[in-house]
Amino acid sequence: MAVETVVPATNGIAAKVGPATHEKDAEKLRFIEEMTANPDAVQEKVLAEILTRNAETEYLRRYGLGGATDRLTFKAKVPVVTYEDLQPEIQRIANGDRSAILSAHPISEFLTSSGTSAGERKLMPTIKEELDRRQLLYSLLMPVMNLYVPGLDKGKGLYFLFVKSETNTPGGLTARPVLTSYYKSEHFKSRPYDPYNVYTSPTAAILCADAFQSMYAQMLCGLLQRLDVLRVGAVFASGLLRAIRFLQLHWKELSQDIAAGTLTAKVTDPSIRGAVAELLRPDPELARFVAAECSEGEWAGIITRIWPNTKYLDVIVTGAMAQYIPTLEYYSGGLPMACTMYASSECYFGLNLNPMCDPSEVSYTIMPNMAYFEFLPHGGDGRHPGEGVDTAQLVDLADVEVGKEYELVITTYAGLNRYRVGDVLRVTGFHNAAPQFRFVRRKNVLLSIESDKTDEAELQKAVESASALLRPYNASVVEYTSHADTKAIPGHYVIYWELLAKDSSSSAAAAAAALARDAVMERCCLAMEEALNSVYRQSRVADGSIGPLEIRVVRGGTFEELMDYAISRGASINQYKVPRCVNFPPILELLDSRVVSAHFSPALPKWIPHFPGRN
């Protein structure tokens, strides 16, 4: 049965895209319409449900709600908090206290943050029914995608998905990343057959905690089924690039396995070997094809060359991941990149109702049934959200204004109350009555020498501006991080760049040498400084409190080593994001040991005094 539905067009105005492909899709699309028609009523109901079920928890009793479930009482009595505020309660739960501290429902496990955003990993308490809520959001993704990309039921998805070995708290609760929790759940392992969600990767390969064995098996199975693949993806863009790097390093062995019809002895996991054995047969022709595509060292368009039926890449390329877009375009031959959903360890938030839009236009519609959402206005004067701000300024989901930026604050069924997630979002429009948000940045400052404060978005903009100077040399920045070096006076910004030489005959070191001869890297340093904020430039020009910016070019593969190091210390391969600022001495030592050249800004950036409110 075909049912018309309404989804947003790229101009933000709701437009009919086409009929749902079948009744199951139509049901999901109707649900989206129902949830977004009156989000304020849904939010009021969600908060009442949360406060009713958790009324007798220690946390809510502490603030004297007295069983009230209305928004006014809740906002008047319950404070806005950060993770640090909740650490004592979380630690008690982790140590084995099973009383109703935060949630009336038993805490089933802890979901860990990736550990790369700021300091140590956080432990987010969750309850079993949250899996149902996450599964509901997942179930909405393909019905939306089917409106834009037909025929996805005629093939498979090559997704590089990974789990992390879990740990236990002193009290015996499991602690693991949110995606590991989902992949190990019956929702995923025992999922019913759905022609729109068939993966080339065996579940056994996804569930293997050994990163090499998991990646090898997933890549091998993707090659064996290359003509069936209609979409290629990973959670983050960096994960997909890691898979391409793996192919570059291991194509010979993969080709040998395909030719012989046997799996390398390096893969020892019995469940993986059994799953791969069902697919693997001697195929000399395919082996020759893979070897021919990979042996010349020409990697431009490799995704569409090996998987020619791929219609789009399914990866997150918003926020810090946006810097991977040029590299993904290079490897994919310009395939569209779909960012389908917005989620974190604390909560799953919403989905992109226009998934085939340009990455720079991605906006997410927060589904009002997932949690209770509030928004802390982000001042345009450079203040961080919530710093010195009366929390009475928080507004509800239905009351945000287009064009304004807010920090996200959530209240969840699992017991987080008015918790600051740390994400800054900009309102871009509405779908029905539900606002749509663009992810802007994490609120934490990355770099600061003195009074200057440079955040992730600003640093990325400066890198993009400077890297434009590399294009005539057929090179680009494939990865970067930064450090505020204060060992010398004055301190200065150090930016580590790993370069991609798009000419297959060149290496990163050779490209760096050519750029150095023409003093291009020094010009890149100055271009970055020109792109940084006025306070930074004033500190450089007028105050002399910041020294010239330095770019250190590191050899190829350095950032892969950095990820391997992070994983060895407990980071999740599935959630890993390159830290945009590093301060941990062993990481700095690793980076500095891989430097092939260092360059400083040759002049002062432009700066003139200006009145507040003017650039």
Coordinates of C-alpha atoms in Angstrom, one line a residue:
M1 CA 0.0 0.0 0.0
A2 CA 1.4 3.4 -1.0
V3 CA 0.8 6.2 1.4
E4 CA 1.7 9.8 0.9
T5 CA 3.8 11.5 3.6
V6 CA 5.4 14.8 4.2
V7 CA 9.1 15.4 4.8
P8 CA 11.2 18.5 4.7
A9 CA 12.6 19.7 1.4
T10 CA 16.1 21.2 1.3
N11 CA 14.7 24.7 1.6
G12 CA 13.1 23.8 4.9
I13 CA 9.6 23.9 3.6
A14 CA 7.6 20.7 4.0
A15 CA 7.1 19.1 0.6
K16 CA 5.7 15.8 -0.6
V17 CA 8.6 13.6 -1.7
G18 CA 6.6 10.5 -2.7
P19 CA 4.7 7.5 -1.5
A20 CA 5.9 5.2 1.2
T21 CA 7.1 1.9 -0.3
H22 CA 4.9 -0.3 1.8
E23 CA 2.6 -0.2 4.8
K24 CA 5.3 -0.8 7.3
D25 CA 7.1 2.3 6.1
A26 CA 3.9 4.2 6.0
E27 CA 3.2 3.4 9.7
K28 CA 6.7 4.7 10.7
L29 CA 6.3 7.8 8.7
R30 CA 2.8 8.5 10.3
F31 CA 4.5 8.1 13.7
I32 CA 7.0 10.8 12.8
E33 CA 4.1 13.0 11.7
E34 CA 2.2 12.4 14.9
M35 CA 5.3 13.1 17.1
T36 CA 6.1 16.3 15.3
A37 CA 2.6 17.7 15.0
N38 CA 2.4 18.8 18.7
P39 CA 5.8 18.2 20.3
D40 CA 4.9 20.4 23.3
A41 CA 2.1 18.1 24.3
V42 CA 4.3 15.0 23.8
Q43 CA 7.0 16.7 26.0
E44 CA 4.6 17.5 28.7
K45 CA 3.5 13.8 28.8
V46 CA 7.1 12.6 28.7
L47 CA 8.1 14.7 31.7
A48 CA 5.0 13.7 33.7
E49 CA 5.8 10.0 33.0
I50 CA 9.5 10.4 34.1
L51 CA 8.6 12.3 37.3
T52 CA 5.8 9.9 38.2
R53 CA 7.9 6.8 37.9
N54 CA 10.9 8.4 39.6
A55 CA 9.0 10.3 42.3
E56 CA 10.4 8.2 45.1
T57 CA 14.0 8.3 44.0
E58 CA 16.5 9.7 46.4
Y59 CA 17.5 12.4 43.9
L60 CA 14.1 13.8 43.3
R61 CA 13.0 13.6 46.9
R62 CA 16.1 15.6 47.8
Y63 CA 14.6 18.6 45.9
G64 CA 11.1 18.3 47.4
L65 CA 8.9 17.8 44.4
G66 CA 6.3 16.1 46.6
G67 CA 5.0 14.1 43.7
A68 CA 4.5 17.1 41.4
T69 CA 4.8 16.3 37.7
D70 CA 4.3 19.7 36.1
R71 CA 7.0 21.7 34.4
L72 CA 6.8 24.8 36.5
T73 CA 7.5 22.9 39.8
F74 CA 10.2 20.8 38.2
K75 CA 12.1 23.8 36.8
A76 CA 11.7 25.7 40.0
K77 CA 13.1 23.0 42.3
V78 CA 15.4 20.7 40.3
P79 CA 18.8 22.2 39.4
V80 CA 20.7 22.1 36.0
V81 CA 23.7 19.8 36.5
T82 CA 26.8 18.5 34.9
Y83 CA 28.4 15.1 35.1
E84 CA 30.7 16.2 37.8
D85 CA 27.6 17.1 39.9
L86 CA 26.3 13.6 39.6
Q87 CA 29.5 11.7 40.1
P88 CA 28.9 10.9 43.8
E89 CA 25.5 9.2 43.0
I90 CA 27.0 7.5 39.9
Q91 CA 29.9 6.2 41.9
R92 CA 27.6 4.7 44.6
I93 CA 25.6 2.9 41.9
A94 CA 28.9 1.7 40.3
N95 CA 30.0 0.4 43.7
G96 CA 26.9 -1.7 44.1
D97 CA 24.2 0.5 45.8
R98 CA 21.0 -0.8 44.3
S99 CA 18.6 1.6 46.0
A100 CA 16.5 4.0 43.9
I101 CA 19.1 6.7 43.7
L102 CA 18.5 8.2 40.3
S103 CA 15.9 5.8 38.8
A104 CA 13.1 3.8 40.2
H105 CA 13.8 1.1 37.6
P106 CA 17.0 -0.9 38.2
I107 CA 20.1 0.4 36.5
S108 CA 20.9 -2.4 34.0
E109 CA 24.4 -1.2 32.9
F110 CA 26.6 1.9 32.4
L111 CA 27.1 3.4 29.0
T112 CA 30.6 4.9 28.6
S113 CA 31.5 8.0 26.7
S114 CA 34.2 7.6 24.1
G115 CA 36.7 9.2 26.4
T116 CA 38.1 11.6 23.7
S117 CA 36.0 14.6 24.3
A118 CA 37.3 15.7 27.7
G119 CA 39.3 13.6 30.1
E120 CA 38.3 10.3 31.4
R121 CA 35.4 8.2 30.3
K122 CA 32.0 9.0 31.8
L123 CA 29.6 6.4 33.1
M124 CA 26.0 7.0 32.1
P125 CA 23.4 4.9 34.0
T126 CA 20.8 3.3 31.8
I127 CA 17.8 1.0 32.2
K128 CA 16.6 -2.0 30.0
E129 CA 13.7 -0.2 28.4
E130 CA 16.1 2.4 26.9
L131 CA 17.0 -0.3 24.4
D132 CA 13.4 -0.3 23.2
R133 CA 13.6 3.5 22.8
R134 CA 16.8 3.3 20.8
Q135 CA 15.4 0.6 18.6
L136 CA 12.4 2.7 17.9
L137 CA 14.6 5.5 16.6
Y138 CA 16.6 3.1 14.5
S139 CA 13.4 1.7 13.0
L140 CA 12.6 5.2 11.6
L141 CA 15.7 5.7 9.6
M142 CA 15.1 3.4 6.6
P143 CA 11.5 4.5 6.0
V144 CA 12.8 8.0 5.6
M145 CA 15.8 7.0 3.5
N146 CA 13.5 4.9 1.2
L147 CA 11.7 8.1 0.2
Y148 CA 15.0 9.5 -1.3
V149 CA 16.9 6.4 -2.5
P150 CA 14.7 3.6 -4.1
G151 CA 15.6 0.0 -4.4
L152 CA 17.6 -0.4 -1.2
D153 CA 15.8 -3.7 -0.6
K154 CA 17.5 -5.1 -3.7
G155 CA 21.0 -5.2 -2.2
K156 CA 23.0 -5.0 1.0
G157 CA 24.9 -2.5 3.2
L158 CA 28.6 -2.7 3.8
Y159 CA 28.9 -1.3 7.3
F160 CA 32.1 -1.4 9.3
L161 CA 30.7 -1.9 12.9
F162 CA 32.7 -2.8 16.0
V163 CA 32.3 -3.7 19.6
K164 CA 34.6 -2.9 22.5
S165 CA 35.4 -5.4 25.2
E166 CA 33.3 -4.5 28.2
T167 CA 34.4 -4.0 31.8
N168 CA 32.6 -4.4 35.1
T169 CA 32.2 -1.8 37.9
P170 CA 33.1 -2.8 41.5
G171 CA 29.4 -3.4 42.1
G172 CA 29.2 -5.8 39.1
L173 CA 27.4 -3.7 36.5
T174 CA 28.6 -3.8 32.9
A175 CA 30.2 -0.7 31.6
R176 CA 30.5 -0.4 27.8
P177 CA 29.9 2.1 24.9
V178 CA 26.3 2.6 23.8
L179 CA 26.8 0.9 20.4
T180 CA 28.5 -2.1 22.0
S181 CA 25.5 -2.4 24.3
Y182 CA 23.1 -2.2 21.3
Y183 CA 25.1 -4.7 19.1
K184 CA 25.2 -7.2 21.9
S185 CA 21.5 -6.9 22.7
E186 CA 18.9 -9.3 21.4
H187 CA 17.4 -6.3 19.5
F188 CA 20.4 -6.5 17.2
K189 CA 21.5 -10.1 17.4
S190 CA 18.0 -11.6 17.0
R191 CA 16.6 -8.9 14.7
P192 CA 14.0 -10.2 12.2
Y193 CA 14.9 -10.3 8.6
D194 CA 14.4 -7.0 6.9
P195 CA 15.3 -6.7 3.2
Y196 CA 16.2 -3.0 3.8
N197 CA 18.7 -3.8 6.5
V198 CA 20.8 -6.7 5.3
Y199 CA 24.5 -6.3 6.0
T200 CA 27.4 -7.9 4.3
S201 CA 29.2 -8.3 7.7
P202 CA 28.3 -11.4 9.6
T203 CA 27.1 -10.7 13.1
A204 CA 29.9 -12.8 14.5
A205 CA 32.4 -10.4 12.9
I206 CA 30.7 -7.3 14.3
L207 CA 30.6 -8.9 17.8
C208 CA 34.3 -9.9 17.8
A209 CA 36.3 -7.6 20.2
D210 CA 39.5 -8.2 18.3
A211 CA 39.8 -5.1 16.0
F212 CA 42.0 -6.8 13.4
Q213 CA 39.9 -10.0 13.1
S214 CA 36.7 -8.0 13.0
M215 CA 37.9 -5.6 10.4
Y216 CA 39.5 -8.3 8.3
A217 CA 36.4 -10.4 8.2
Q218 CA 34.1 -7.5 7.5
M219 CA 36.3 -6.3 4.6
L220 CA 36.6 -9.8 3.2
C221 CA 32.9 -10.3 3.3
G222 CA 32.4 -6.9 1.7
L223 CA 34.7 -7.9 -1.1
L224 CA 33.0 -11.2 -1.7
Q225 CA 29.6 -9.5 -2.0
R226 CA 30.9 -6.4 -3.8
L227 CA 28.2 -6.3 -6.4
D228 CA 25.4 -6.6 -3.8
V229 CA 26.6 -3.5 -1.9
L230 CA 24.3 -0.5 -2.3
R231 CA 25.6 1.6 0.5
V232 CA 28.8 1.8 2.5
G233 CA 29.1 3.2 6.0
A234 CA 30.5 3.3 9.5
V235 CA 29.4 5.2 12.5
F236 CA 31.8 8.1 12.0
A237 CA 33.6 9.2 8.9
S238 CA 36.9 8.5 10.5
G239 CA 35.8 4.8 10.9
L240 CA 35.2 4.5 7.2
L241 CA 38.6 6.0 6.4
R242 CA 40.2 3.5 8.8
A243 CA 38.6 0.7 6.7
I244 CA 40.0 2.2 3.5
R245 CA 43.4 2.3 5.2
F246 CA 43.0 -1.3 6.2
L247 CA 42.3 -2.2 2.6
Q248 CA 45.5 -0.4 1.5
L249 CA 47.6 -2.3 4.0
H250 CA 46.0 -5.8 3.6
W251 CA 44.7 -6.1 0.0
K252 CA 47.4 -8.7 -0.9
E253 CA 46.4 -11.1 1.9
L254 CA 42.7 -10.5 1.2
S255 CA 43.2 -11.3 -2.5
Q256 CA 45.1 -14.5 -1.6
D257 CA 42.2 -15.6 0.7
I258 CA 39.7 -15.0 -2.1
A259 CA 41.8 -16.8 -4.7
A260 CA 42.3 -19.9 -2.5
G261 CA 38.9 -19.9 -0.8
T262 CA 40.5 -20.1 2.6
L263 CA 40.6 -17.7 5.5
T264 CA 44.0 -16.5 6.9
A265 CA 45.2 -18.2 10.1
K266 CA 45.4 -14.7 11.7
V267 CA 41.6 -14.9 12.1
T268 CA 41.3 -17.3 15.0
D269 CA 37.8 -16.6 16.3
P270 CA 35.8 -19.8 15.7
S271 CA 32.4 -18.0 15.2
I272 CA 34.0 -15.7 12.6
R273 CA 35.6 -18.6 10.8
G274 CA 32.3 -20.4 10.7
A275 CA 30.4 -17.4 9.4
V276 CA 33.0 -16.6 6.7
A277 CA 33.2 -20.2 5.6
E278 CA 29.6 -20.0 4.5
L279 CA 30.5 -17.3 1.9
L280 CA 34.1 -18.1 1.0
R281 CA 34.8 -20.1 -2.1
P282 CA 37.8 -20.0 -4.4
D283 CA 37.3 -17.1 -6.8
P284 CA 40.5 -16.3 -8.8
E285 CA 38.7 -13.8 -11.0
L286 CA 37.6 -11.7 -8.0
A287 CA 41.1 -12.0 -6.5
R288 CA 42.7 -10.7 -9.7
F289 CA 40.2 -7.8 -9.8
V290 CA 40.9 -6.7 -6.2
A291 CA 44.6 -7.0 -6.7
A292 CA 44.5 -5.0 -10.0
E293 CA 42.5 -2.2 -8.3
C294 CA 44.7 -2.0 -5.3
S295 CA 48.2 -2.7 -6.6
E296 CA 48.7 0.4 -8.7
G297 CA 48.5 2.7 -5.6
E298 CA 45.8 4.8 -7.2
W299 CA 43.1 5.2 -4.5
A300 CA 40.9 7.9 -6.0
G301 CA 37.3 6.6 -6.3
I302 CA 38.3 3.2 -4.8
I303 CA 34.9 2.8 -3.1
T304 CA 32.9 3.0 -6.4
R305 CA 35.5 1.1 -8.3
I306 CA 35.3 -1.9 -6.0
W307 CA 31.6 -1.5 -5.0
P308 CA 30.2 0.0 -8.2
N309 CA 26.6 -0.1 -7.2
T310 CA 27.1 2.1 -4.1
K311 CA 24.5 4.8 -4.0
Y312 CA 25.7 6.8 -0.9
L313 CA 27.9 6.7 2.1
D314 CA 26.2 6.4 5.5
V315 CA 28.5 8.2 7.9
I316 CA 28.4 11.1 10.4
V317 CA 30.2 14.0 8.8
T318 CA 28.8 16.8 11.0
G319 CA 30.7 18.7 13.7
A320 CA 34.4 17.6 14.0
M321 CA 33.8 14.9 11.4
A322 CA 33.2 17.6 8.7
Q323 CA 37.0 17.8 8.1
Y324 CA 36.9 14.3 6.6
I325 CA 34.5 15.3 3.8
P326 CA 37.2 16.1 1.1
T327 CA 39.0 12.8 1.8
L328 CA 35.8 10.8 1.6
E329 CA 34.9 12.5 -1.6
Y330 CA 38.4 11.6 -3.0
Y331 CA 37.9 7.9 -2.1
S332 CA 34.3 7.6 -3.1
G333 CA 34.3 9.6 -6.3
G334 CA 31.9 12.2 -4.9
L335 CA 29.2 9.9 -3.6
P336 CA 26.5 11.6 -1.4
M337 CA 27.0 11.3 2.3
A338 CA 24.0 10.7 4.5
C339 CA 24.0 11.7 8.2
T340 CA 20.9 9.9 9.4
M341 CA 20.6 10.3 13.2
Y342 CA 21.8 12.3 16.3
A343 CA 22.6 10.3 19.4
S344 CA 24.9 10.1 22.4
S345 CA 25.7 7.8 25.3
E346 CA 23.2 9.9 27.4
C347 CA 20.3 9.7 25.1
Y348 CA 19.2 9.1 21.5
F349 CA 17.8 12.4 20.3
G350 CA 16.5 12.4 16.7
L351 CA 16.9 11.9 13.0
N352 CA 17.6 13.7 9.8
L353 CA 14.4 13.9 7.7
N354 CA 16.4 15.0 4.6
P355 CA 19.3 12.5 4.8
M356 CA 20.6 13.1 1.2
C357 CA 21.1 16.8 1.8
D358 CA 24.6 18.4 1.5
P359 CA 26.6 17.7 4.7
S360 CA 26.8 21.4 5.4
E361 CA 23.0 21.5 5.5
V362 CA 22.4 18.6 7.9
S363 CA 19.7 19.3 10.5
Y364 CA 18.2 16.9 13.0
T365 CA 14.6 16.7 14.1
I366 CA 14.6 15.9 17.8
M367 CA 11.9 13.3 18.5
P368 CA 9.9 14.6 21.5
N369 CA 9.2 11.1 22.8
M370 CA 12.8 10.2 23.5
A371 CA 13.3 12.3 26.6
Y372 CA 12.4 15.7 28.1
F373 CA 14.5 18.4 26.4
E374 CA 15.4 21.9 27.5
F375 CA 17.6 24.5 25.8
L376 CA 20.0 26.9 27.4
P377 CA 20.5 30.0 25.2
H378 CA 24.1 30.5 24.0
G379 CA 25.0 34.1 24.1
G380 CA 26.6 35.7 21.0
D381 CA 29.1 37.5 23.2
G382 CA 31.5 34.5 23.5
R383 CA 30.3 33.3 26.8
H384 CA 29.9 29.6 27.2
P385 CA 26.3 28.2 27.7
G386 CA 25.2 28.4 31.2
E387 CA 28.2 30.3 32.6
G388 CA 26.8 33.0 34.8
V389 CA 23.4 32.5 33.2
D390 CA 20.2 32.3 35.2
T391 CA 18.8 28.8 34.4
A392 CA 15.3 30.4 34.3
Q393 CA 16.4 31.3 30.7
L394 CA 16.1 27.6 29.7
V395 CA 13.3 27.2 27.1
D396 CA 11.3 24.1 26.1
L397 CA 11.6 22.3 22.8
A398 CA 8.6 24.1 21.3
D399 CA 9.8 27.5 22.3
V400 CA 13.3 27.7 20.6
E401 CA 13.8 30.3 18.0
V402 CA 15.1 29.9 14.4
G403 CA 18.7 31.1 14.1
K404 CA 19.6 31.0 17.8
E405 CA 22.1 28.6 19.4
Y406 CA 21.4 26.6 22.5
E407 CA 23.1 24.1 24.8
L408 CA 21.1 20.9 25.1
V409 CA 19.8 19.9 28.5
I410 CA 18.0 16.6 29.0
T411 CA 15.9 14.7 31.5
T412 CA 15.7 11.0 30.8
Y413 CA 13.7 8.0 31.8
A414 CA 17.0 6.4 33.2
G415 CA 17.3 9.2 35.8
L416 CA 19.3 12.1 34.4
N417 CA 17.5 15.3 35.5
R418 CA 18.3 18.6 33.7
Y419 CA 21.6 17.2 32.6
R420 CA 23.9 19.4 30.4
V421 CA 25.0 17.3 27.5
G422 CA 27.5 19.8 26.3
D423 CA 26.4 20.0 22.7
V424 CA 25.6 23.4 21.2
L425 CA 22.9 23.4 18.5
R426 CA 21.5 26.0 16.1
V427 CA 17.8 26.0 15.2
T428 CA 17.5 25.9 11.4
G429 CA 13.7 25.5 10.9
F430 CA 10.8 23.3 11.7
H431 CA 9.2 20.0 10.5
N432 CA 5.5 20.5 11.4
A433 CA 5.8 22.0 14.9
A434 CA 9.0 20.3 15.8
P435 CA 12.2 22.3 15.6
Q436 CA 15.2 21.1 13.6
F437 CA 18.8 21.6 14.8
R438 CA 22.2 21.8 13.3
F439 CA 25.0 20.4 15.4
V440 CA 27.4 23.3 15.9
R441 CA 30.1 22.1 18.3
R442 CA 30.9 20.8 21.8
K443 CA 31.0 23.7 24.2
N444 CA 34.4 23.0 25.6
V445 CA 37.3 25.3 24.6
L446 CA 40.1 23.5 22.9
L447 CA 43.0 26.0 22.9
S448 CA 43.9 28.8 25.3
I449 CA 47.3 30.5 25.9
E450 CA 46.1 33.5 27.8
S451 CA 42.7 35.3 27.4
D452 CA 42.2 33.7 24.0
K453 CA 39.7 30.9 23.7
T454 CA 39.6 28.8 20.5
D455 CA 36.9 26.1 20.2
E456 CA 36.6 23.1 17.9
A457 CA 34.5 24.8 15.2
E458 CA 36.9 27.8 15.0
L459 CA 40.0 25.6 14.8
Q460 CA 38.4 23.5 12.0
K461 CA 37.5 26.7 10.1
A462 CA 41.1 27.8 10.4
V463 CA 42.5 24.5 9.2
E464 CA 40.1 24.5 6.2
S465 CA 41.1 28.1 5.3
A466 CA 44.8 27.3 5.4
S467 CA 44.6 23.9 3.7
A468 CA 43.2 25.7 0.6
L469 CA 46.8 26.7 0.0
L470 CA 47.7 23.0 -0.5
R471 CA 45.4 22.4 -3.4
P472 CA 47.8 23.6 -6.2
Y473 CA 50.2 21.0 -4.8
N474 CA 47.6 18.2 -5.1
A475 CA 47.8 17.7 -1.3
S476 CA 45.3 18.0 1.5
V477 CA 45.1 17.7 5.3
V478 CA 43.8 14.2 6.0
E479 CA 43.9 14.6 9.8
Y480 CA 44.9 17.1 12.5
T481 CA 45.1 17.8 16.2
S482 CA 46.4 20.7 18.3
H483 CA 48.2 21.6 21.5
A484 CA 48.7 24.8 23.4
D485 CA 52.5 24.8 24.0
T486 CA 53.3 26.8 27.1
K487 CA 56.7 25.5 27.8
A488 CA 58.2 28.6 26.3
I489 CA 57.2 32.2 26.9
P490 CA 55.1 33.3 25.2
G491 CA 53.2 30.2 24.6
H492 CA 51.9 29.3 21.1
Y493 CA 49.5 27.1 19.2
V494 CA 51.0 23.9 17.8
I495 CA 48.9 22.2 15.0
Y496 CA 49.8 18.7 13.9
W497 CA 49.0 17.9 10.3
E498 CA 49.0 14.6 8.5
L499 CA 49.0 15.2 4.7
L500 CA 47.4 13.2 1.9
A501 CA 49.3 13.3 -1.3
K502 CA 46.7 12.7 -4.0
D503 CA 49.4 12.0 -6.6
S504 CA 49.9 8.3 -6.0
S505 CA 53.6 8.7 -6.9
S506 CA 54.2 10.9 -3.9
S507 CA 54.4 10.3 -0.2
A508 CA 53.4 12.5 2.6
A509 CA 57.0 13.3 3.3
A510 CA 57.7 14.1 -0.3
A511 CA 54.7 16.4 -0.4
A512 CA 55.8 18.1 2.7
A513 CA 59.3 18.7 1.2
A514 CA 57.8 20.3 -1.9
L515 CA 55.6 22.5 0.1
A516 CA 58.5 23.5 2.3
R517 CA 60.6 24.6 -0.7
D518 CA 57.9 27.1 -1.7
A519 CA 57.3 28.2 1.9
V520 CA 53.7 27.1 1.5
M521 CA 53.6 25.7 5.0
E522 CA 54.7 29.0 6.5
R523 CA 51.9 30.7 4.6
C524 CA 49.5 28.1 6.0
C525 CA 50.5 29.0 9.5
L526 CA 49.7 32.7 8.8
A527 CA 46.5 31.8 7.1
M528 CA 45.4 29.9 10.2
E529 CA 46.2 32.9 12.4
E530 CA 44.2 35.2 10.1
A531 CA 41.2 32.9 10.4
L532 CA 41.3 32.8 14.2
N533 CA 39.3 35.2 16.5
S534 CA 40.0 38.8 17.3
V535 CA 41.1 38.1 20.8
Y536 CA 43.8 35.7 19.5
R537 CA 45.0 38.2 16.9
Q538 CA 45.1 41.0 19.5
S539 CA 47.2 38.8 21.8
R540 CA 49.6 38.1 18.9
V541 CA 49.8 41.7 17.5
A542 CA 49.1 44.1 20.4
D543 CA 49.9 42.2 23.5
G544 CA 52.6 39.9 22.4
S545 CA 51.2 37.3 24.7
I546 CA 51.0 34.5 22.1
G547 CA 53.9 33.4 19.9
P548 CA 53.7 32.5 16.2
L549 CA 51.5 29.5 15.3
E550 CA 53.4 26.4 14.4
I551 CA 52.4 23.6 12.1
R552 CA 54.2 20.3 12.6
V553 CA 53.8 17.9 9.7
V554 CA 53.7 14.2 10.8
R555 CA 54.4 11.2 8.6
G556 CA 51.6 9.2 7.1
G557 CA 49.8 6.7 9.4
T558 CA 50.5 8.7 12.6
F559 CA 46.9 9.3 13.4
E560 CA 46.2 5.6 13.0
E561 CA 48.9 5.0 15.6
L562 CA 47.2 7.5 17.8
M563 CA 43.9 5.7 17.6
D564 CA 45.6 2.4 18.2
Y565 CA 47.1 3.9 21.4
A566 CA 43.7 5.2 22.5
I567 CA 42.1 1.8 21.9
S568 CA 44.8 0.1 23.9
R569 CA 43.8 2.4 26.8
G570 CA 40.1 1.5 26.7
A571 CA 38.6 3.8 24.0
S572 CA 36.0 2.3 21.8
I573 CA 37.0 1.7 18.1
N574 CA 33.3 2.3 17.2
Q575 CA 33.0 5.7 19.0
Y576 CA 36.6 6.9 18.6
K577 CA 37.1 10.4 17.4
V578 CA 40.4 12.0 16.9
P579 CA 40.9 14.5 19.8
R580 CA 41.2 18.0 18.4
C581 CA 43.4 19.0 21.2
V582 CA 45.9 16.8 23.1
N583 CA 47.7 17.4 26.4
F584 CA 48.5 13.8 27.5
P585 CA 52.3 13.6 27.5
P586 CA 52.5 10.1 25.9
I587 CA 50.3 11.2 23.0
L588 CA 52.4 14.4 22.6
E589 CA 55.6 12.2 22.6
L590 CA 54.1 9.9 20.0
L591 CA 53.1 12.9 17.7
D592 CA 56.5 14.6 18.1
S593 CA 58.4 11.5 17.3
R594 CA 56.6 11.3 14.0
V595 CA 57.2 14.9 12.9
V596 CA 58.9 15.3 9.5
S597 CA 59.0 19.1 9.3
A598 CA 58.0 22.1 11.5
H599 CA 56.9 25.5 10.3
F600 CA 56.1 28.8 12.0
S601 CA 54.0 31.8 11.0
P602 CA 56.4 34.3 9.3
A603 CA 54.4 37.5 10.1
L604 CA 51.8 38.9 12.4
P605 CA 48.2 38.4 11.5
K606 CA 46.0 41.4 10.7
W607 CA 44.4 43.0 13.7
I608 CA 42.9 46.5 14.3
P609 CA 41.0 47.7 17.5
H610 CA 37.3 47.5 17.1
F611 CA 34.2 48.2 19.1
P612 CA 32.2 45.3 20.7
G613 CA 29.8 43.7 18.3
R614 CA 32.0 44.4 15.3
N615 CA 34.5 42.0 13.7

